[in-house]
CSV table of C-alpha atoms and ligand atoms in Angstrom, one decimal:
chain,number,residue,atom,x,y,z
A,1,MET,CA,0.0,0.0,0.0
A,2,ALA,CA,1.2,3.5,-0.8
A,3,LYS,CA,2.4,5.4,2.3
A,4,ASN,CA,1.6,9.0,2.9
A,5,LYS,CA,4.5,11.2,3.9
A,6,THR,CA,4.5,14.7,5.2
A,7,VAL,CA,6.8,17.1,3.2
A,8,PHE,CA,7.3,20.9,3.4
A,9,PHE,CA,7.3,23.0,0.3
A,10,CYS,CA,8.4,26.6,-0.2
A,11,GLN,CA,5.4,28.5,-1.5
A,12,GLU,CA,7.6,30.8,-3.6
A,13,CYS,CA,10.0,28.6,-5.4
A,14,GLY,CA,8.8,25.0,-4.7
A,15,TYR,CA,11.9,23.9,-2.7
A,16,GLU,CA,11.1,20.6,-1.0
A,17,SER,CA,12.3,19.8,2.5
A,18,ALA,CA,11.6,17.0,5.0
A,19,LYS,CA,11.4,19.4,7.9
A,20,TRP,CA,10.0,22.9,8.4
A,21,MET,CA,12.4,25.8,8.0
A,22,GLY,CA,12.1,29.5,8.7
A,23,GLN,CA,14.0,30.6,5.7
A,24,CYS,CA,14.1,28.9,2.3
A,25,PRO,CA,17.7,27.9,1.4
A,26,SER,CA,16.9,28.2,-2.2
A,27,CYS,CA,15.2,31.6,-2.7
A,28,LYS,CA,16.0,33.0,0.8
A,29,ASN,CA,12.4,34.0,1.5
A,30,TRP,CA,11.1,33.9,5.1
A,31,ASN,CA,8.1,32.0,6.4
A,32,THR,CA,7.2,30.4,3.0
A,33,PHE,CA,7.2,26.7,4.1
A,34,VAL,CA,3.9,24.9,4.2
A,35,GLU,CA,3.1,21.3,5.1
A,36,GLU,CA,1.7,19.0,2.5
A,37,ILE,CA,0.9,15.3,2.2
A,38,LYS,CA,2.7,13.5,-0.4
A,39,THR,CA,1.8,10.0,-1.6
A,40,ALA,CA,4.9,8.0,-1.8
A,41,GLY,CA,5.4,5.1,-4.2
A,42,THR,CA,4.0,6.6,-7.4
A,43,ALA,CA,3.2,4.1,-10.2
A,44,LYS,CA,6.2,2.9,-12.2
A,45,HIS,CA,6.1,3.4,-15.9
A,46,THR,CA,6.1,-0.1,-17.4
A,47,ASP,CA,4.6,0.6,-20.8
A,48,SER,CA,6.1,0.1,-24.2
A,49,LYS,CA,8.1,3.3,-23.8
A,50,SER,CA,10.9,1.4,-22.1
A,51,MET,CA,11.3,-0.7,-25.2
A,52,GLN,CA,12.0,2.4,-27.4
A,53,VAL,CA,15.2,2.5,-29.3
A,54,PRO,CA,17.1,5.7,-30.4
A,55,THR,CA,16.4,7.2,-33.8
A,56,SER,CA,19.1,8.7,-35.9
A,57,LEU,CA,18.9,12.4,-36.5
A,58,PHE,CA,19.0,12.1,-40.2
A,59,MET,CA,16.0,9.7,-40.2
A,60,VAL,CA,13.7,12.2,-38.5
A,61,THR,CA,11.5,14.0,-41.0
A,62,SER,CA,11.2,17.6,-40.2
A,63,GLU,CA,7.7,18.9,-40.5
A,64,ASN,CA,6.6,22.4,-40.0
A,65,THR,CA,3.9,22.4,-37.3
A,66,PRO,CA,1.0,24.5,-38.7
A,67,ARG,CA,0.3,27.5,-36.5
A,68,ILE,CA,-3.1,28.8,-35.8
A,69,GLY,CA,-3.5,32.6,-36.0
A,70,THR,CA,-5.0,34.3,-33.0
A,71,GLY,CA,-6.3,37.2,-35.0
A,72,TYR,CA,-3.8,39.5,-33.3
A,73,GLU,CA,-0.5,40.0,-34.9
A,74,GLU,CA,0.9,41.3,-31.6
A,75,LEU,CA,0.0,38.1,-29.9
A,76,ASP,CA,1.1,35.8,-32.7
A,77,ARG,CA,4.6,37.3,-32.6
A,78,VAL,CA,5.0,36.8,-28.9
A,79,LEU,CA,3.8,33.2,-29.4
A,80,GLY,CA,6.4,32.7,-32.1
A,81,GLY,CA,4.0,32.8,-35.1
A,82,GLY,CA,0.7,31.7,-33.7
A,83,ILE,CA,-0.7,29.0,-31.5
A,84,VAL,CA,1.0,25.6,-31.7
A,85,PRO,CA,-1.4,22.7,-31.4
A,86,GLY,CA,-0.4,20.6,-28.4
A,87,SER,CA,1.3,23.3,-26.5
A,88,LEU,CA,0.7,24.5,-22.9
A,89,VAL,CA,0.9,28.3,-22.6
A,90,LEU,CA,1.0,30.1,-19.2
A,91,VAL,CA,-0.4,33.7,-19.2
A,92,GLY,CA,0.7,35.5,-16.0
A,93,GLY,CA,-0.2,39.0,-14.8
A,94,ASP,CA,-1.7,41.1,-12.0
A,95,PRO,CA,-5.4,40.8,-11.4
A,96,GLY,CA,-7.5,43.0,-13.6
A,97,ILE,CA,-4.8,43.5,-16.2
A,98,GLY,CA,-6.9,41.8,-18.9
A,99,LYS,CA,-5.8,38.1,-19.1
A,100,SER,CA,-9.3,36.8,-19.3
A,101,THR,CA,-10.3,39.5,-21.8
A,102,LEU,CA,-7.5,38.7,-24.1
A,103,LEU,CA,-8.1,34.9,-23.9
A,104,LEU,CA,-11.8,35.3,-24.6
A,105,GLN,CA,-10.9,37.4,-27.6
A,106,VAL,CA,-8.6,34.6,-28.8
A,107,CYS,CA,-11.6,32.2,-28.4
A,108,ARG,CA,-13.7,34.5,-30.5
A,109,THR,CA,-11.2,34.3,-33.4
A,110,LEU,CA,-10.9,30.5,-33.1
A,111,VAL,CA,-14.7,29.8,-33.0
A,112,ASN,CA,-15.3,32.1,-35.8
A,113,GLU,CA,-12.8,30.1,-37.9
A,114,ASN,CA,-14.7,26.9,-37.0
A,115,TYR,CA,-12.5,25.6,-34.3
A,116,ASN,CA,-14.0,24.0,-31.3
A,117,VAL,CA,-13.0,25.8,-28.0
A,118,LEU,CA,-13.6,25.1,-24.4
A,119,TYR,CA,-13.4,27.8,-21.8
A,120,ALA,CA,-13.0,26.4,-18.3
A,121,SER,CA,-13.4,29.0,-15.5
A,122,GLY,CA,-12.9,28.5,-11.8
A,123,GLU,CA,-13.3,32.2,-11.1
A,124,GLU,CA,-16.3,33.4,-12.9
A,125,SER,CA,-19.9,32.2,-13.4
A,126,LEU,CA,-21.4,31.3,-16.8
A,127,GLN,CA,-23.3,34.6,-16.6
A,128,GLN,CA,-20.2,36.7,-16.1
A,129,ILE,CA,-18.4,35.1,-19.1
A,130,LYS,CA,-21.6,35.6,-21.1
A,131,MET,CA,-21.6,39.3,-20.1
A,132,ARG,CA,-18.0,39.8,-21.1
A,133,ALA,CA,-18.5,38.0,-24.4
A,134,GLU,CA,-21.5,40.3,-25.1
A,135,ARG,CA,-19.4,43.3,-24.3
A,136,LEU,CA,-16.6,42.1,-26.7
A,137,GLY,CA,-19.2,41.2,-29.3
A,138,GLY,CA,-18.5,39.5,-32.7
A,139,PHE,CA,-19.1,35.9,-31.7
A,140,GLU,CA,-20.5,34.4,-34.9
A,141,LYS,CA,-20.1,30.7,-33.8
A,142,ASP,CA,-20.7,28.9,-30.5
A,143,MET,CA,-18.2,27.9,-27.9
A,144,GLN,CA,-18.3,25.6,-24.8
A,145,LEU,CA,-18.1,26.9,-21.3
A,146,ILE,CA,-17.6,25.0,-18.0
A,147,CYS,CA,-17.5,26.6,-14.6
A,148,ASP,CA,-15.8,24.1,-12.3
A,149,THR,CA,-12.6,23.8,-10.2
A,150,ASP,CA,-12.3,20.0,-10.3
A,151,LEU,CA,-9.6,18.8,-12.8
A,152,ASP,CA,-11.4,15.5,-13.4
A,153,THR,CA,-14.6,17.3,-14.4
A,154,ILE,CA,-12.7,19.5,-16.8
A,155,GLU,CA,-10.8,16.5,-18.2
A,156,ASN,CA,-14.2,14.8,-18.9
A,157,ALA,CA,-15.4,17.9,-20.6
A,158,ILE,CA,-12.3,18.0,-22.9
A,159,VAL,CA,-12.8,14.3,-23.8
A,160,LYS,CA,-16.5,15.0,-24.6
A,161,THR,CA,-16.1,18.2,-26.6
A,162,SER,CA,-12.7,17.3,-28.1
A,163,PRO,CA,-11.7,21.0,-28.6
A,164,LYS,CA,-8.8,22.5,-30.5
A,165,ALA,CA,-8.0,24.9,-27.7
A,166,VAL,CA,-8.8,25.0,-24.0
A,167,ILE,CA,-8.6,28.0,-21.7
A,168,ILE,CA,-8.0,27.3,-17.9
A,169,ASP,CA,-8.8,30.4,-15.9
A,170,SER,CA,-7.0,30.2,-13.5
A,171,ILE,CA,-4.5,27.5,-12.5
A,172,GLN,CA,-4.7,28.6,-8.8
A,173,THR,CA,-8.4,27.7,-8.6
A,174,MET,CA,-8.1,24.2,-10.1
A,175,SER,CA,-7.6,21.1,-7.9
A,176,ALA,CA,-7.0,17.5,-8.6
A,177,ALA,CA,-8.6,14.9,-6.3
A,178,SER,CA,-5.4,12.8,-6.1
A,179,VAL,CA,-3.7,15.6,-4.1
A,180,THR,CA,-5.2,16.4,-0.7
A,181,SER,CA,-3.9,20.0,-0.2
A,182,ALA,CA,-5.9,23.1,-1.1
A,183,ALA,CA,-6.3,24.6,-4.5
A,184,GLY,CA,-3.4,27.0,-5.3
A,185,SER,CA,-0.9,25.2,-3.1
A,186,VAL,CA,2.4,24.2,-4.4
A,187,SER,CA,1.7,20.4,-5.0
A,188,GLN,CA,-1.8,21.2,-6.4
A,189,VAL,CA,-0.6,23.7,-9.0
A,190,ARG,CA,2.2,21.3,-9.9
A,191,GLU,CA,-0.1,18.3,-10.3
A,192,VAL,CA,-2.7,20.2,-12.2
A,193,THR,CA,-0.1,21.6,-14.6
A,194,GLY,CA,1.5,18.2,-15.1
A,195,ARG,CA,-1.9,16.6,-15.9
A,196,LEU,CA,-2.8,19.5,-18.3
A,197,MET,CA,0.6,19.1,-20.1
A,198,GLN,CA,-0.2,15.4,-20.6
A,199,ILE,CA,-3.7,16.2,-21.9
A,200,ALA,CA,-2.3,18.8,-24.3
A,201,LYS,CA,0.4,16.5,-25.8
A,202,MET,CA,-1.7,13.4,-26.0
A,203,ASN,CA,-4.8,15.0,-27.7
A,204,ASN,CA,-2.8,17.7,-29.6
A,205,ILE,CA,-4.8,20.5,-28.0
A,206,ALA,CA,-3.4,23.9,-27.3
A,207,ILE,CA,-4.1,24.9,-23.6
A,208,PHE,CA,-3.8,28.3,-22.2
A,209,VAL,CA,-3.5,28.6,-18.5
A,210,VAL,CA,-4.0,31.8,-16.6
A,211,GLY,CA,-1.7,32.3,-13.6
A,212,HIS,CA,-2.0,35.0,-11.0
A,213,VAL,CA,1.1,36.9,-10.1
A,214,THR,CA,2.2,37.7,-6.5
A,215,LYS,CA,3.3,41.1,-5.2
A,216,ASP,CA,6.9,40.7,-6.3
A,217,GLY,CA,5.9,39.7,-9.8
A,218,MET,CA,6.2,35.9,-9.7
A,219,VAL,CA,3.4,33.5,-10.7
A,220,ALA,CA,1.9,32.5,-7.4
A,221,GLY,CA,3.0,29.0,-6.5
A,222,PRO,CA,6.2,27.3,-7.4
A,223,ARG,CA,8.6,28.7,-9.9
A,224,THR,CA,8.7,25.1,-11.2
A,225,LEU,CA,5.5,25.9,-13.0
A,226,GLU,CA,7.5,28.0,-15.5
A,227,HIS,CA,9.7,25.0,-16.2
A,228,MET,CA,6.9,22.6,-16.9
A,229,VAL,CA,5.0,24.7,-19.6
A,230,ASP,CA,6.1,25.3,-23.1
A,231,THR,CA,5.5,29.1,-23.2
A,232,VAL,CA,5.4,31.7,-20.6
A,233,LEU,CA,3.8,35.0,-21.3
A,234,TYR,CA,3.5,38.0,-18.9
A,235,PHE,CA,1.0,40.8,-19.1
A,236,GLU,CA,2.6,44.0,-17.7
A,237,GLY,CA,1.7,47.6,-17.5
A,238,GLU,CA,0.3,50.1,-15.1
A,239,ARG,CA,-3.3,49.5,-14.3
A,240,SER,CA,-3.9,53.2,-14.4
A,241,SER,CA,-2.7,53.5,-18.0
A,242,VAL,CA,-4.6,51.9,-21.0
A,243,TYR,CA,-1.5,50.3,-22.4
A,244,ARG,CA,-0.6,46.7,-21.8
A,245,ILE,CA,2.5,44.9,-22.7
A,246,LEU,CA,2.5,41.2,-23.3
A,247,ARG,CA,6.0,39.8,-22.9
A,248,GLY,CA,7.3,36.3,-23.8
A,249,VAL,CA,9.7,35.2,-21.2
A,250,LYS,CA,10.0,31.5,-22.3
A,251,ASN,CA,9.1,29.9,-25.6
A,252,ARG,CA,9.8,26.5,-26.9
A,253,PHE,CA,8.5,27.4,-30.3
A,254,GLY,CA,10.0,30.9,-31.0
A,255,SER,CA,12.3,33.6,-29.7
A,256,THR,CA,11.8,35.1,-26.2
A,257,ASN,CA,11.6,38.7,-25.2
A,258,GLU,CA,9.3,39.5,-27.9
A,259,ILE,CA,6.6,42.0,-26.8
A,260,GLY,CA,3.2,42.8,-28.0
A,261,VAL,CA,1.5,46.1,-27.2
A,262,PHE,CA,-2.3,46.3,-26.5
A,263,GLU,CA,-4.7,49.0,-25.5
A,264,MET,CA,-7.6,48.4,-23.2
A,265,LYS,CA,-10.8,49.9,-24.7
A,266,GLY,CA,-14.4,49.9,-24.0
A,267,LEU,CA,-14.8,46.9,-26.3
A,268,GLY,CA,-11.8,44.8,-25.1
A,269,LEU,CA,-8.2,44.9,-26.0
A,270,SER,CA,-7.1,46.2,-29.3
A,271,GLU,CA,-3.5,45.9,-30.6
A,272,VAL,CA,-1.1,48.7,-31.0
A,273,SER,CA,0.9,48.1,-34.1
A,274,ASN,CA,3.1,51.2,-33.8
A,275,PRO,CA,4.3,51.2,-30.2
A,276,SER,CA,7.2,53.7,-30.7
A,277,GLU,CA,4.7,56.4,-31.5
A,278,VAL,CA,2.7,55.6,-28.4
A,279,MET,CA,5.7,55.6,-26.2
A,280,LEU,CA,6.9,59.0,-27.5
A,281,SER,CA,3.4,60.8,-27.4
A,282,GLY,CA,3.3,63.8,-25.1
A,283,ARG,CA,7.1,64.1,-24.9
A,284,PRO,CA,8.4,67.5,-23.8
A,285,GLU,CA,10.6,68.9,-26.6
A,286,ASP,CA,12.5,71.6,-24.8
A,287,ALA,CA,13.1,70.2,-21.3
A,288,SER,CA,16.4,69.2,-19.9
A,289,GLY,CA,17.0,65.5,-18.8
A,290,THR,CA,14.8,63.9,-21.4
A,291,VAL,CA,16.3,61.6,-24.1
A,292,VAL,CA,14.9,59.2,-26.7
A,293,LEU,CA,16.4,55.9,-26.8
A,294,CYS,CA,16.1,52.8,-28.9
A,295,SER,CA,15.9,49.4,-27.5
A,296,VAL,CA,15.3,46.0,-29.1
A,297,GLU,CA,12.7,43.8,-27.7
A,298,GLY,CA,13.0,40.3,-29.4
A,299,THR,CA,13.2,41.2,-33.0
A,300,ARG,CA,11.6,44.6,-32.9
A,301,PRO,CA,13.2,47.9,-32.3
A,302,LEU,CA,11.2,50.2,-30.0
A,303,LEU,CA,11.8,53.9,-29.3
A,304,ALA,CA,11.0,55.2,-25.8
A,305,GLU,CA,11.7,58.1,-23.7
A,306,ILE,CA,13.9,58.3,-20.6
A,307,GLN,CA,13.8,61.1,-18.2
A,308,ALA,CA,16.2,62.1,-15.5
A,309,LEU,CA,16.0,64.6,-12.7
A,310,VAL,CA,19.2,65.4,-10.8
A,311,SER,CA,19.0,68.0,-8.1
A,312,PHE,CA,21.2,69.2,-5.3
A,313,THR,CA,20.3,67.7,-1.9
A,314,ASN,CA,21.1,68.9,1.7
A,315,PHE,CA,20.9,65.5,3.1
A,316,ASN,CA,23.9,63.3,3.7
A,317,ILE,CA,22.7,60.4,1.8
A,318,PRO,CA,21.3,61.4,-1.6
A,319,ARG,CA,18.1,59.7,-2.8
A,320,ARG,CA,18.2,57.6,-6.0
A,321,THR,CA,15.2,56.0,-7.7
A,322,ALA,CA,14.7,54.2,-11.0
A,323,VAL,CA,11.4,53.3,-12.6
A,324,GLY,CA,11.3,50.9,-15.5
A,325,ILE,CA,15.1,50.3,-15.4
A,326,ASP,CA,17.5,48.5,-13.1
A,327,PHE,CA,18.3,50.7,-10.1
A,328,ASN,CA,21.8,49.2,-9.7
A,329,ARG,CA,22.5,50.1,-13.3
A,330,VAL,CA,21.8,53.7,-12.6
A,331,ASN,CA,24.1,53.7,-9.7
A,332,LEU,CA,26.8,52.1,-11.7
A,333,LEU,CA,26.4,54.6,-14.6
A,334,MET,CA,26.6,57.5,-12.1
A,335,ALA,CA,29.8,56.1,-10.7
A,336,VAL,CA,31.2,55.8,-14.2
A,337,LEU,CA,30.2,59.4,-14.9
A,338,GLU,CA,32.0,60.6,-11.7
A,339,LYS,CA,35.2,58.6,-12.3
A,340,ARG,CA,35.6,58.8,-16.1
A,341,ALA,CA,34.0,62.1,-17.0
A,342,GLY,CA,34.6,64.0,-13.7
A,343,ILE,CA,31.0,64.9,-13.3
A,344,GLN,CA,30.5,65.0,-9.5
A,345,MET,CA,26.9,64.1,-8.6
A,346,GLY,CA,27.7,62.7,-5.2
A,347,ASN,CA,25.6,65.4,-3.5
A,348,CYS,CA,22.7,65.2,-5.8
A,349,ASP,CA,19.4,63.3,-5.7
A,350,ALA,CA,18.8,61.4,-9.0
A,351,TYR,CA,15.4,60.2,-10.2
A,352,VAL,CA,15.4,58.2,-13.4
A,353,ASN,CA,12.2,57.3,-15.1
A,354,LEU,CA,11.3,55.3,-18.3
A,355,THR,CA,7.9,56.6,-19.5
A,356,GLY,CA,5.0,54.7,-20.7
A,357,GLY,CA,4.9,51.9,-18.1
A,358,LEU,CA,7.7,50.1,-20.0
A,359,ARG,CA,10.4,47.9,-18.4
A,360,LEU,CA,13.7,47.6,-20.2
A,361,SER,CA,16.8,45.7,-19.1
A,362,GLU,CA,18.9,45.8,-22.2
A,363,PRO,CA,22.5,47.3,-21.8
A,364,ALA,CA,22.0,49.2,-25.0
A,365,ILE,CA,20.0,51.9,-23.1
A,366,ASP,CA,23.0,52.8,-20.9
A,367,LEU,CA,24.1,55.7,-23.1
A,368,ALA,CA,20.8,57.3,-23.1
A,369,ILE,CA,20.6,57.1,-19.3
A,370,VAL,CA,24.0,58.7,-19.1
A,371,ALA,CA,22.9,61.5,-21.5
A,372,ALA,CA,19.6,62.1,-19.6
A,373,LEU,CA,21.7,62.4,-16.3
A,374,VAL,CA,24.2,64.8,-17.7
A,375,SER,CA,21.5,66.8,-19.4
A,376,SER,CA,19.5,67.3,-16.2
A,377,PHE,CA,22.7,67.9,-14.1
A,378,ARG,CA,23.9,70.7,-16.5
A,379,ASN,CA,20.3,71.8,-17.3
A,380,THR,CA,21.0,71.7,-20.9
A,381,VAL,CA,18.4,70.6,-23.5
A,382,ILE,CA,19.2,67.7,-25.8
A,383,MET,CA,18.1,68.2,-29.4
A,384,SER,CA,14.7,66.7,-29.8
A,385,ASP,CA,15.5,65.2,-33.2
A,386,THR,CA,18.2,62.9,-31.6
A,387,VAL,CA,18.1,59.3,-30.7
A,388,ILE,CA,20.8,57.8,-28.5
A,389,PHE,CA,21.8,54.2,-27.8
A,390,GLY,CA,24.9,52.2,-26.8
A,391,GLU,CA,26.3,50.1,-24.0
A,392,VAL,CA,28.5,51.8,-21.5
A,393,GLY,CA,31.4,49.9,-19.9
A,394,LEU,CA,33.1,50.6,-16.6
A,395,ALA,CA,36.0,52.3,-18.2
A,396,GLY,CA,33.6,54.8,-19.7
A,397,GLU,CA,33.9,53.3,-23.2
A,398,VAL,CA,30.9,53.0,-25.5
A,399,ARG,CA,30.5,49.5,-26.7
A,400,GLY,CA,28.8,48.2,-29.8
A,401,VAL,CA,25.3,46.7,-29.6
A,402,SER,CA,23.3,44.3,-31.7
A,403,MET,CA,20.9,45.2,-34.4
A,404,ALA,CA,22.2,48.7,-34.7
A,405,GLU,CA,21.0,49.2,-38.2
A,406,GLN,CA,17.5,48.2,-37.4
A,407,ARG,CA,17.5,50.6,-34.5
A,408,ALA,CA,18.7,53.5,-36.7
A,409,LYS,CA,16.1,52.6,-39.3
A,410,GLU,CA,13.3,52.8,-36.7
A,411,ALA,CA,14.5,56.2,-35.5
A,412,ALA,CA,14.6,57.4,-39.2
A,413,ARG,CA,11.1,56.0,-39.8
A,414,LEU,CA,9.7,58.1,-37.0
A,415,GLY,CA,11.3,61.3,-38.4
A,416,PHE,CA,14.4,61.6,-36.2
A,417,LYS,CA,17.5,63.4,-37.9
A,418,LYS,CA,20.4,62.2,-35.8
A,419,CYS,CA,21.5,59.0,-34.1
A,420,ILE,CA,24.2,59.0,-31.5
A,421,MET,CA,25.5,55.5,-31.3
A,422,PRO,CA,28.7,53.4,-30.8
A,423,GLN,CA,31.5,54.1,-33.2
A,424,ALA,CA,32.0,50.4,-33.6
A,425,ASN,CA,28.6,50.1,-35.1
A,426,VAL,CA,28.8,53.1,-37.3
A,427,ASP,CA,32.0,51.6,-38.9
A,428,LYS,CA,30.0,48.6,-40.0
A,429,ILE,CA,27.0,50.3,-41.5
A,430,LYS,CA,27.5,51.4,-45.1
A,431,ASN,CA,25.4,53.6,-47.4
A,432,PHE,CA,23.0,54.7,-44.8
A,433,LYS,CA,21.4,58.0,-45.8
A,434,ASP,CA,18.1,58.1,-43.9
A,435,ILE,CA,19.5,59.6,-40.8
A,436,GLU,CA,22.8,61.1,-39.7
A,437,LEU,CA,24.8,58.6,-37.7
A,438,ILE,CA,27.2,60.0,-35.2
A,439,GLY,CA,29.6,57.5,-33.7
A,440,VAL,CA,31.1,57.9,-30.2
A,441,SER,CA,33.7,55.6,-28.6
A,442,ASN,CA,33.5,56.9,-25.0
A,443,ILE,CA,31.1,58.9,-22.8
A,444,GLU,CA,33.3,62.0,-22.8
A,445,GLU,CA,32.9,62.2,-26.6
A,446,MET,CA,29.2,62.0,-26.2
A,447,ILE,CA,29.2,64.7,-23.5
A,448,THR,CA,31.1,67.1,-25.8
A,449,LEU,CA,28.5,66.3,-28.5
A,450,LEU,CA,25.7,67.3,-26.1
A,451,ASN,CA,27.5,70.5,-25.2
A,452,ARG,CA,27.2,71.9,-28.8
B,1,TYD,P1,-9.9,40.9,-16.9
B,1,TYD,O1,-9.7,40.3,-18.3
B,1,TYD,O2,-11.0,40.4,-16.1
B,1,TYD,O3,-8.6,40.8,-16.0
B,1,TYD,P2,-7.8,39.5,-15.4
B,1,TYD,O4,-8.5,38.3,-16.0
B,1,TYD,O5,-6.5,39.7,-15.9
B,1,TYD,O6,-8.0,39.6,-14.0
B,1,TYD,O7,-9.9,42.4,-17.2
B,1,TYD,C1,-10.7,43.2,-16.4
B,1,TYD,C2,-10.5,44.7,-16.6
B,1,TYD,O8,-10.6,45.2,-17.9
B,1,TYD,C3,-11.6,45.4,-15.8
B,1,TYD,O9,-11.0,46.3,-15.0
B,1,TYD,C4,-12.4,46.0,-16.8
B,1,TYD,C5,-11.6,46.2,-18.0
B,1,TYD,N1,-12.2,46.0,-19.3
B,1,TYD,C6,-12.4,47.0,-20.2
B,1,TYD,O10,-11.9,48.1,-19.9
B,1,TYD,N2,-13.0,46.9,-21.4
B,1,TYD,C7,-13.5,45.7,-21.7
B,1,TYD,O11,-14.1,45.5,-22.8
B,1,TYD,C8,-13.4,44.5,-20.9
B,1,TYD,C9,-14.0,43.2,-21.2
B,1,TYD,C10,-12.7,44.7,-19.6
B,2,MG,MG1,-9.7,36.9,-15.0
């Protein structure tokens, strides 16, 4: 007979331990351990799989899996070209950001193209889903709904309706009877995800799973969830603003770090196909401390505005804040400015802000941050027709970045006249007339350019 064993799981990262601990040795969070019952002695796999022999690489026929369009180019790009049948996609994001809305809109496209779709909700009633569908409008064909939190019921429904796509809203509300702990706990979330993965692969169904995000931006429950699924998408953005950014952080069927930009309207989410324009709208043209930068997200260049405010402080410890970019990167760049360019900002507060609710972590935005800091410190305005990008090293050198030509092209497309960029990149670009390329090889060169 199978014996039950008590184990302790870290709620944040899924670390497993035989005894309770105050601090998780893996993710260092405090008070995250919960007790759960684990059934020992799981069934051994004794099927025909153990008889399989290896196949040679040359014998495997490559076939292009057909993708199903979602009706939204922004979403298709993040998914790597559309929905892959048999894949499990996790959609994470804060409550109220629009996960259910987006997935219902995807359902609408699929049913209108004659695909069978099942929407399983553990959070909302049939009437609530109906109301949302009516608000969105445009449903020409029927779709199947089920409001239940029991995985077996949902599995039965899948077998009965044999859909092409299934939406599970949300993973934290679903529970499998084989696990005794409460819905949303580490072992439940793991078990349910594992079962869903099996269902997806065996029946060739695309399954979208909604996951809630905790305060610090993780999908609630174990981080192991991210390892289990094929694709992880995050819905980001300030809830107060209408723009939402869908970011791919893991994708077994395409490149990661692609972003899709959406706008929340009265009739659901609509895509924004020209995000650079959106990010730059309302930009002050004659203020100091503001710079336009160009970052590459996945395969697409994106222009955005970075603002800095550097002001003298009477306190001993100056305040530093960074919104949308890495705080430590700002401190590092300020140290480089002090040491390599002799600009003393040690007695100044510094606030750096990336506008538009965007979050960027690419080093290619360094040079623009430096320019914004210097511009605010000296109170000089940077020409509004200039785009700046480049990575800054600790020696104050400006290093080349990837996809420089695409970045410059995007700047030219939006009517910018000058591009301050790494000299190493300028040397490689030939016959480029759309925009004036100004190469710099260290931050001092750039600062002299800004003084003109
Ligand atoms: P929802 O999809 O329910 O969020 P999630 O599933 O991520 O929790 O989104 C709800 C928000 O979106 C809610 O605040 C209302 C707003 N909304 C609109 O502005 N327009 C619409 O057409 C819809 C359906 C929702
Ligand atoms: Mg929802």
